[in-house]
XYZ file of N, CA and C in Angstrom:
114
model
N 5.681 -14.469 12.601
C 6.889 -13.694 12.301
C 6.872 -13.250 10.847
N 6.608 -14.196 9.959
C 6.594 -13.865 8.536
C 5.438 -12.935 8.197
N 4.308 -13.128 8.873
C 3.143 -12.282 8.603
C 3.421 -10.834 8.998
N 4.050 -10.640 10.150
C 4.354 -9.282 10.597
C 5.406 -8.641 9.698
N 6.342 -9.439 9.205
C 7.380 -8.919 8.315
C 6.795 -8.483 6.980
N 5.913 -9.292 6.424
C 5.273 -8.940 5.157
C 4.363 -7.722 5.331
N 3.744 -7.603 6.499
C 2.904 -6.450 6.780
C 3.746 -5.183 6.886
N 4.951 -5.310 7.440
C 5.866 -4.182 7.516
C 6.285 -3.723 6.127
N 6.537 -4.673 5.230
C 6.868 -4.339 3.845
C 5.690 -3.657 3.177
N 4.480 -4.157 3.438
C 3.256 -3.565 2.905
C 3.125 -2.110 3.342
N 3.359 -1.851 4.620
C 3.269 -0.486 5.129
C 4.349 0.405 4.547
N 5.550 -0.150 4.350
C 6.639 0.652 3.792
C 6.327 1.060 2.359
N 5.715 0.148 1.592
C 5.307 0.513 0.239
C 4.223 1.584 0.246
N 3.317 1.515 1.202
C 2.302 2.553 1.328
C 2.928 3.912 1.599
N 3.876 3.947 2.523
C 4.514 5.205 2.904
C 5.330 5.774 1.747
N 6.079 4.901 1.067
C 6.876 5.340 -0.084
C 5.974 5.915 -1.168
N 4.881 5.226 -1.442
C 4.009 5.655 -2.530
C 3.226 6.912 -2.176
N 3.084 7.207 -0.885
C 2.473 8.470 -0.488
C 3.254 9.657 -1.034
N 4.568 9.480 -1.120
C 5.426 10.566 -1.586
C 5.690 10.494 -3.087
N 5.274 9.404 -3.713
C 5.575 9.219 -5.134
C 4.481 9.822 -6.000
N 3.266 9.301 -5.873
C 2.189 9.758 -6.756
C 0.847 9.459 -6.103
N 0.256 10.473 -5.500
C -0.972 10.257 -4.741
C -2.146 9.891 -5.652
N -2.228 10.516 -6.813
C -3.351 10.226 -7.712
C -3.283 8.797 -8.245
N -2.089 8.357 -8.605
C -1.935 6.988 -9.094
C -2.203 5.986 -7.977
N -1.786 6.350 -6.784
C -1.990 5.461 -5.638
C -3.473 5.194 -5.407
N -4.284 6.205 -5.607
C -5.705 6.071 -5.309
C -6.464 5.274 -6.365
N -5.866 5.084 -7.531
C -6.630 4.487 -8.616
C -6.062 3.180 -9.159
N -4.740 3.023 -9.205
C -4.172 1.939 -9.984
C -3.449 0.863 -9.188
N -3.244 1.079 -7.898
C -2.390 0.171 -7.152
C -3.172 -0.957 -6.503
N -2.544 -2.105 -6.308
C -3.221 -3.258 -5.692
C -3.727 -2.966 -4.293
N -2.951 -2.202 -3.484
C -3.432 -1.947 -2.131
C -4.493 -0.872 -2.086
N -4.661 -0.114 -3.170
C -5.826 0.763 -3.250
C -7.086 -0.093 -3.370
N -7.005 -1.146 -4.168
C -8.125 -2.080 -4.279
C -8.374 -2.771 -2.944
N -7.283 -3.095 -2.248
C -7.398 -3.726 -0.935
C -8.101 -2.809 0.048
N -7.738 -1.534 0.052
C -8.373 -0.582 0.965
C -9.827 -0.350 0.596
N -10.139 -0.372 -0.692
C -11.520 -0.177 -1.116
C -12.405 -1.363 -0.723
N -11.796 -2.537 -0.614
C -12.565 -3.725 -0.251
C -12.793 -3.846 1.239
N -12.076 -3.074 2.031
C -12.206 -3.168 3.494
C -13.418 -2.369 3.988
């Protein structure tokens, strides 16, 4: 339950940041590093 909830928050931050700053998202954010490691 907690894992799915935290994953939902993770996805919501991804979606929000898509509209905020795409260039910064690709270079400076923790989940950009996470996506690069996958």
